[in-house]
PDB file of C-alpha atoms in Angstrom:
ATOM      1  CA  UNK A  23      76.033 154.250 149.455  1.00  0.00           C
ATOM      2  CA  UNK A  24      77.819 154.993 152.578  1.00  0.00           C
ATOM      3  CA  UNK A  25      81.398 156.634 152.898  1.00  0.00           C
ATOM      4  CA  UNK A  26      83.133 154.799 155.760  1.00  0.00           C
ATOM      5  CA  UNK A  27      84.273 157.146 158.326  1.00  0.00           C
ATOM      6  CA  UNK A  28      87.956 157.775 158.560  1.00  0.00           C
ATOM      7  CA  UNK A  29      89.538 156.673 161.799  1.00  0.00           C
ATOM      8  CA  UNK A  30      91.941 159.171 163.654  1.00  0.00           C
ATOM      9  CA  UNK A  31      95.286 157.177 164.320  1.00  0.00           C
ATOM     10  CA  UNK A  32      96.106 157.259 167.995  1.00  0.00           C
ATOM     11  CA  UNK A  33      99.078 158.802 168.525  1.00  0.00           C
ATOM     12  CA  UNK A  34     101.269 157.425 171.143  1.00  0.00           C
ATOM     13  CA  UNK A  35     103.441 159.116 173.603  1.00  0.00           C
ATOM     14  CA  UNK A  36     106.936 158.844 172.704  1.00  0.00           C
ATOM     15  CA  UNK A  37     109.069 156.852 174.970  1.00  0.00           C
ATOM     16  CA  UNK A  38     112.150 158.710 176.674  1.00  0.00           C
ATOM     17  CA  UNK A  39     115.422 158.218 174.964  1.00  0.00           C
ATOM     18  CA  UNK A  40     117.587 155.520 176.978  1.00  0.00           C
ATOM     19  CA  UNK A  41     120.421 158.447 177.554  1.00  0.00           C
ATOM     20  CA  UNK A  42     117.517 160.891 179.145  1.00  0.00           C
ATOM     21  CA  UNK A  43     116.185 157.829 181.517  1.00  0.00           C
ATOM     22  CA  UNK A  44     119.851 157.243 182.464  1.00  0.00           C
ATOM     23  CA  UNK A  45     120.377 161.088 183.691  1.00  0.00           C
ATOM     24  CA  UNK A  46     117.292 161.023 185.382  1.00  0.00           C
ATOM     25  CA  UNK A  47     118.545 157.841 187.316  1.00  0.00           C
ATOM     26  CA  UNK A  48     121.788 159.492 188.100  1.00  0.00           C
ATOM     27  CA  UNK A  49     120.102 162.419 189.067  1.00  0.00           C
ATOM     28  CA  UNK A  50     117.809 160.298 191.526  1.00  0.00           C
ATOM     29  CA  UNK A  51     120.804 158.484 193.048  1.00  0.00           C
ATOM     30  CA  UNK A  52     122.911 161.364 193.297  1.00  0.00           C
ATOM     31  CA  UNK A  53     120.041 163.269 195.354  1.00  0.00           C
ATOM     32  CA  UNK A  54     119.648 159.998 197.612  1.00  0.00           C
ATOM     33  CA  UNK A  55     123.556 159.836 198.601  1.00  0.00           C
ATOM     34  CA  UNK A  56     123.367 163.871 198.905  1.00  0.00           C
ATOM     35  CA  UNK A  57     120.309 163.961 201.238  1.00  0.00           C
ATOM     36  CA  UNK A  58     121.449 161.114 203.454  1.00  0.00           C
ATOM     37  CA  UNK A  59     125.234 162.684 203.697  1.00  0.00           C
ATOM     38  CA  UNK A  60     123.960 166.498 204.131  1.00  0.00           C
ATOM     39  CA  UNK A  61     120.012 166.699 204.660  1.00  0.00           C
ATOM     40  CA  UNK A  62     117.417 167.766 202.299  1.00  0.00           C
ATOM     41  CA  UNK A  63     118.128 171.210 201.791  1.00  0.00           C
ATOM     42  CA  UNK A  64     121.206 170.769 199.677  1.00  0.00           C
ATOM     43  CA  UNK A  65     121.460 172.781 196.709  1.00  0.00           C
ATOM     44  CA  UNK A  66     120.108 171.151 193.760  1.00  0.00           C
ATOM     45  CA  UNK A  67     123.309 172.508 191.521  1.00  0.00           C
ATOM     46  CA  UNK A  68     125.683 170.650 194.130  1.00  0.00           C
ATOM     47  CA  UNK A  69     123.205 167.311 193.437  1.00  0.00           C
ATOM     48  CA  UNK A  70     123.517 168.094 189.622  1.00  0.00           C
ATOM     49  CA  UNK A  71     127.174 168.287 189.641  1.00  0.00           C
ATOM     50  CA  UNK A  72     127.494 164.856 191.483  1.00  0.00           C
ATOM     51  CA  UNK A  73     124.994 163.294 188.838  1.00  0.00           C
ATOM     52  CA  UNK A  74     127.710 164.475 185.952  1.00  0.00           C
ATOM     53  CA  UNK A  75     124.643 167.037 184.419  1.00  0.00           C
ATOM     54  CA  UNK A  76     123.816 170.238 183.712  1.00  0.00           C
ATOM     55  CA  UNK A  77     121.245 172.098 185.795  1.00  0.00           C
ATOM     56  CA  UNK A  78     118.941 172.825 182.752  1.00  0.00           C
ATOM     57  CA  UNK A  79     118.676 168.349 182.715  1.00  0.00           C
ATOM     58  CA  UNK A  80     118.532 168.556 186.222  1.00  0.00           C
ATOM     59  CA  UNK A  81     115.298 170.944 186.103  1.00  0.00           C
ATOM     60  CA  UNK A  82     114.065 169.372 182.899  1.00  0.00           C
ATOM     61  CA  UNK A  83     113.364 166.175 185.123  1.00  0.00           C
ATOM     62  CA  UNK A  84     112.348 167.740 188.410  1.00  0.00           C
ATOM     63  CA  UNK A  85     110.752 171.455 188.138  1.00  0.00           C
ATOM     64  CA  UNK A  86     111.033 172.105 191.321  1.00  0.00           C
ATOM     65  CA  UNK A  87     112.746 170.172 194.909  1.00  0.00           C
ATOM     66  CA  UNK A  88     109.669 168.829 195.922  1.00  0.00           C
ATOM     67  CA  UNK A  89     109.172 166.835 192.796  1.00  0.00           C
ATOM     68  CA  UNK A  90     112.799 165.403 193.414  1.00  0.00           C
ATOM     69  CA  UNK A  91     112.401 164.681 196.808  1.00  0.00           C
ATOM     70  CA  UNK A  92     109.032 162.807 196.176  1.00  0.00           C
ATOM     71  CA  UNK A  93     110.802 160.612 193.584  1.00  0.00           C
ATOM     72  CA  UNK A  94     113.812 159.974 196.127  1.00  0.00           C
ATOM     73  CA  UNK A  95     111.450 159.146 198.926  1.00  0.00           C
ATOM     74  CA  UNK A  96     109.702 156.642 195.895  1.00  0.00           C
ATOM     75  CA  UNK A  97     113.074 155.013 195.185  1.00  0.00           C
ATOM     76  CA  UNK A  98     113.968 154.555 198.296  1.00  0.00           C
ATOM     77  CA  UNK A  99     110.618 152.870 198.760  1.00  0.00           C
ATOM     78  CA  UNK A 100     110.490 150.905 195.476  1.00  0.00           C
ATOM     79  CA  UNK A 101     114.160 149.165 196.650  1.00  0.00           C
ATOM     80  CA  UNK A 102     112.786 148.614 200.080  1.00  0.00           C
ATOM     81  CA  UNK A 103     110.054 146.557 198.184  1.00  0.00           C
ATOM     82  CA  UNK A 104     112.508 144.705 196.344  1.00  0.00           C
ATOM     83  CA  UNK A 105     113.972 143.572 198.720  1.00  0.00           C
ATOM     84  CA  UNK A 106     110.929 142.472 200.419  1.00  0.00           C
ATOM     85  CA  UNK A 107     110.075 140.402 197.118  1.00  0.00           C
ATOM     86  CA  UNK A 108     113.478 138.849 197.507  1.00  0.00           C
ATOM     87  CA  UNK A 109     112.901 137.702 200.522  1.00  0.00           C
ATOM     88  CA  UNK A 110     109.545 136.874 200.045  1.00  0.00           C
ATOM     89  CA  UNK A 111     110.344 134.433 197.123  1.00  0.00           C
ATOM     90  CA  UNK A 112     112.627 132.514 199.478  1.00  0.00           C
ATOM     91  CA  UNK A 113     111.138 129.221 200.597  1.00  0.00           C
ATOM     92  CA  UNK A 114     113.327 128.526 203.275  1.00  0.00           C
ATOM     93  CA  UNK A 115     113.035 129.218 207.182  1.00  0.00           C
ATOM     94  CA  UNK A 116     110.655 132.260 206.987  1.00  0.00           C
ATOM     95  CA  UNK A 117     112.121 134.581 210.063  1.00  0.00           C
ATOM     96  CA  UNK A 118     115.755 134.334 208.393  1.00  0.00           C
ATOM     97  CA  UNK A 119     113.970 135.868 205.176  1.00  0.00           C
ATOM     98  CA  UNK A 120     112.599 138.579 207.599  1.00  0.00           C
ATOM     99  CA  UNK A 121     116.060 139.130 208.908  1.00  0.00           C
ATOM    100  CA  UNK A 122     117.612 139.624 205.582  1.00  0.00           C
ATOM    101  CA  UNK A 123     115.136 142.031 204.667  1.00  0.00           C
ATOM    102  CA  UNK A 124     115.729 143.885 207.368  1.00  0.00           C
ATOM    103  CA  UNK A 125     119.149 144.156 207.193  1.00  0.00           C
ATOM    104  CA  UNK A 126     118.685 144.905 203.169  1.00  0.00           C
ATOM    105  CA  UNK A 127     116.335 147.743 204.289  1.00  0.00           C
ATOM    106  CA  UNK A 128     118.773 149.585 206.808  1.00  0.00           C
ATOM    107  CA  UNK A 129     120.824 149.952 203.920  1.00  0.00           C
ATOM    108  CA  UNK A 130     118.673 151.905 201.942  1.00  0.00           C
ATOM    109  CA  UNK A 131     119.374 154.403 204.852  1.00  0.00           C
ATOM    110  CA  UNK A 132     115.482 154.614 205.612  1.00  0.00           C
ATOM    111  CA  UNK A 133     116.039 157.118 208.553  1.00  0.00           C
ATOM    112  CA  UNK A 134     117.291 159.688 205.452  1.00  0.00           C
ATOM    113  CA  UNK A 135     113.879 159.624 204.504  1.00  0.00           C
ATOM    114  CA  UNK A 136     112.385 161.045 207.560  1.00  0.00           C
ATOM    115  CA  UNK A 137     113.153 165.162 207.514  1.00  0.00           C
ATOM    116  CA  UNK A 138     112.335 164.718 203.902  1.00  0.00           C
ATOM    117  CA  UNK A 139     108.696 162.964 204.724  1.00  0.00           C
ATOM    118  CA  UNK A 140     108.408 166.191 207.015  1.00  0.00           C
ATOM    119  CA  UNK A 141     108.880 168.717 204.450  1.00  0.00           C
ATOM    120  CA  UNK A 142     106.191 170.844 202.868  1.00  0.00           C
ATOM    121  CA  UNK A 143     106.146 168.527 199.292  1.00  0.00           C
ATOM    122  CA  UNK A 144     102.624 166.462 199.208  1.00  0.00           C
ATOM    123  CA  UNK A 145     102.637 163.215 201.126  1.00  0.00           C
ATOM    124  CA  UNK A 146      99.256 162.160 199.663  1.00  0.00           C
ATOM    125  CA  UNK A 147     100.547 162.356 196.295  1.00  0.00           C
ATOM    126  CA  UNK A 148      99.653 159.618 193.969  1.00  0.00           C
ATOM    127  CA  UNK A 149     103.073 157.975 193.127  1.00  0.00           C
ATOM    128  CA  UNK A 150     104.041 158.094 196.637  1.00  0.00           C
ATOM    129  CA  UNK A 151     100.942 156.717 198.261  1.00  0.00           C
ATOM    130  CA  UNK A 152     101.400 153.718 195.738  1.00  0.00           C
ATOM    131  CA  UNK A 153     104.474 153.195 196.994  1.00  0.00           C
ATOM    132  CA  UNK A 154     103.971 153.399 200.454  1.00  0.00           C
ATOM    133  CA  UNK A 155     101.035 150.862 200.219  1.00  0.00           C
ATOM    134  CA  UNK A 156     103.138 148.161 197.856  1.00  0.00           C
ATOM    135  CA  UNK A 157     106.179 148.487 200.551  1.00  0.00           C
ATOM    136  CA  UNK A 158     103.905 148.235 203.588  1.00  0.00           C
ATOM    137  CA  UNK A 159     101.912 145.472 202.145  1.00  0.00           C
ATOM    138  CA  UNK A 160     104.707 143.116 201.377  1.00  0.00           C
ATOM    139  CA  UNK A 161     106.597 143.976 204.717  1.00  0.00           C
ATOM    140  CA  UNK A 162     103.503 143.027 206.230  1.00  0.00           C
ATOM    141  CA  UNK A 163     103.094 139.771 204.474  1.00  0.00           C
ATOM    142  CA  UNK A 164     106.813 138.532 205.170  1.00  0.00           C
ATOM    143  CA  UNK A 165     105.750 138.962 208.740  1.00  0.00           C
ATOM    144  CA  UNK A 166     102.786 137.386 208.304  1.00  0.00           C
ATOM    145  CA  UNK A 167     104.581 134.412 206.989  1.00  0.00           C
ATOM    146  CA  UNK A 168     107.124 134.117 209.807  1.00  0.00           C
ATOM    147  CA  UNK A 169     104.198 134.763 212.797  1.00  0.00           C
ATOM    148  CA  UNK A 170     102.167 131.607 210.977  1.00  0.00           C
ATOM    149  CA  UNK A 171     105.289 129.492 211.147  1.00  0.00           C
ATOM    150  CA  UNK A 172     105.569 130.310 214.702  1.00  0.00           C
ATOM    151  CA  UNK A 173     109.035 132.289 214.403  1.00  0.00           C
ATOM    152  CA  UNK A 174     107.705 135.759 214.716  1.00  0.00           C
ATOM    153  CA  UNK A 175     106.283 137.026 218.199  1.00  0.00           C
ATOM    154  CA  UNK A 176     102.558 138.246 217.610  1.00  0.00           C
ATOM    155  CA  UNK A 177     102.081 141.382 219.077  1.00  0.00           C
ATOM    156  CA  UNK A 178     104.453 142.949 217.067  1.00  0.00           C
ATOM    157  CA  UNK A 179     103.156 145.004 213.832  1.00  0.00           C
ATOM    158  CA  UNK A 180     104.832 146.491 210.583  1.00  0.00           C
ATOM    159  CA  UNK A 181     105.358 149.931 212.385  1.00  0.00           C
ATOM    160  CA  UNK A 182     107.820 148.335 215.157  1.00  0.00           C
ATOM    161  CA  UNK A 183     109.836 146.713 212.460  1.00  0.00           C
ATOM    162  CA  UNK A 184     110.459 150.195 210.260  1.00  0.00           C
ATOM    163  CA  UNK A 185     110.607 152.538 213.007  1.00  0.00           C
ATOM    164  CA  UNK A 186     113.514 150.158 214.616  1.00  0.00           C
ATOM    165  CA  UNK A 187     114.851 149.844 211.522  1.00  0.00           C
ATOM    166  CA  UNK A 188     115.141 153.753 210.707  1.00  0.00           C
ATOM    167  CA  UNK A 189     116.177 154.420 214.061  1.00  0.00           C
ATOM    168  CA  UNK A 190     118.816 151.818 214.811  1.00  0.00           C
ATOM    169  CA  UNK A 191     120.315 152.043 210.955  1.00  0.00           C
ATOM    170  CA  UNK A 192     121.493 155.402 210.850  1.00  0.00           C
ATOM    171  CA  UNK A 193     121.248 158.836 212.654  1.00  0.00           C
ATOM    172  CA  UNK A 194     119.390 161.746 211.054  1.00  0.00           C
ATOM    173  CA  UNK A 195     120.784 162.551 207.713  1.00  0.00           C
ATOM    174  CA  UNK A 196     123.414 165.422 207.859  1.00  0.00           C
ATOM    175  CA  UNK A 197     124.884 164.187 211.215  1.00  0.00           C
ATOM    176  CA  UNK A 198     127.852 162.029 210.211  1.00  0.00           C
ATOM    177  CA  UNK A 199     125.698 159.052 209.243  1.00  0.00           C
ATOM    178  CA  UNK A 200     128.664 157.579 207.682  1.00  0.00           C
ATOM    179  CA  UNK A 201     130.661 157.028 210.752  1.00  0.00           C
ATOM    180  CA  UNK A 202     128.339 154.698 212.446  1.00  0.00           C
ATOM    181  CA  UNK A 203     128.021 152.168 209.506  1.00  0.00           C
ATOM    182  CA  UNK A 204     129.896 149.435 211.983  1.00  0.00           C
ATOM    183  CA  UNK A 205     127.213 149.093 214.197  1.00  0.00           C
ATOM    184  CA  UNK A 206     124.292 149.238 212.187  1.00  0.00           C
ATOM    185  CA  UNK A 207     124.097 145.712 211.675  1.00  0.00           C
ATOM    186  CA  UNK A 208     125.152 144.326 215.033  1.00  0.00           C
ATOM    187  CA  UNK A 209     121.884 146.444 216.760  1.00  0.00           C
ATOM    188  CA  UNK A 210     119.744 145.599 214.324  1.00  0.00           C
ATOM    189  CA  UNK A 211     120.577 141.750 214.676  1.00  0.00           C
ATOM    190  CA  UNK A 212     120.108 142.534 218.618  1.00  0.00           C
ATOM    191  CA  UNK A 213     116.540 143.894 217.776  1.00  0.00           C
ATOM    192  CA  UNK A 214     115.710 140.998 215.935  1.00  0.00           C
ATOM    193  CA  UNK A 215     116.290 138.544 218.142  1.00  0.00           C
ATOM    194  CA  UNK A 216     114.116 140.106 220.374  1.00  0.00           C
ATOM    195  CA  UNK A 217     110.867 139.653 217.911  1.00  0.00           C
ATOM    196  CA  UNK A 218     111.670 135.737 217.482  1.00  0.00           C
ATOM    197  CA  UNK A 219     108.976 133.728 219.351  1.00  0.00           C
ATOM    198  CA  UNK A 220     108.338 132.522 221.909  1.00  0.00           C
ATOM    199  CA  UNK A 221     108.379 136.145 223.384  1.00  0.00           C
ATOM    200  CA  UNK A 222     110.648 136.578 227.123  1.00  0.00           C
ATOM    201  CA  UNK A 223     108.470 139.248 227.971  1.00  0.00           C
ATOM    202  CA  UNK A 224     104.765 141.623 226.871  1.00  0.00           C
ATOM    203  CA  UNK A 225     105.785 144.822 225.492  1.00  0.00           C
ATOM    204  CA  UNK A 226     103.751 147.632 226.681  1.00  0.00           C
ATOM    205  CA  UNK A 227     100.707 149.117 224.640  1.00  0.00           C
ATOM    206  CA  UNK A 228     100.141 147.609 221.427  1.00  0.00           C
ATOM    207  CA  UNK A 229     101.556 146.504 217.967  1.00  0.00           C
ATOM    208  CA  UNK A 230     102.832 149.754 216.016  1.00  0.00           C
ATOM    209  CA  UNK A 231     100.998 149.945 212.609  1.00  0.00           C
ATOM    210  CA  UNK A 232     102.372 152.450 209.846  1.00  0.00           C
ATOM    211  CA  UNK A 233      99.117 154.770 209.915  1.00  0.00           C
ATOM    212  CA  UNK A 234     100.160 155.196 213.793  1.00  0.00           C
ATOM    213  CA  UNK A 235     103.531 156.089 212.536  1.00  0.00           C
ATOM    214  CA  UNK A 236     101.651 158.763 210.142  1.00  0.00           C
ATOM    215  CA  UNK A 237      99.574 160.008 212.702  1.00  0.00           C
ATOM    216  CA  UNK A 238     102.342 160.671 215.244  1.00  0.00           C
TER     217      UNK A 238
END
């Protein structure tokens, strides 16, 4: 008579407590704000103070600056992707949906990411690559829909839209970026009007992709 072999119980990883998740989100939010205001070198102690947590809590969530910077970059990309998903869910005018997305993405202060992405952290980290790929695919879908409707000129790419949104929406982090807020959406709308089809001029060069920007 064979004895049944006991199957070891699968141990589930403990779920983070709600207060721990809230603290992590507060740290990321505070870091995003302070990186935008002061640049990527702002002291981590100051970020912890703005988040209302102790230094130990910050380092328990993010053992070094690179880990926190990466999380902030992913957070902004995720929020940008959510704005694109909302725009894609709209059933009305395709170009107006694209316009609303570009204005929403500008409010995420995309340009503040530039000095952070140029820092020493791993740009090929799986979390970063996944967030980047999701964001780019959603924006491309938005643009393809507007092109299919004959509303968006055909000689522009995702890179054209994102670099313009970054350059027009905010100056680099730490250079008085809040001062120019009143001009942001005005100048973005001027740019968006230039994207409408039919095009009134031929653009030099070729449509810019996000890969072009990464290589540059």
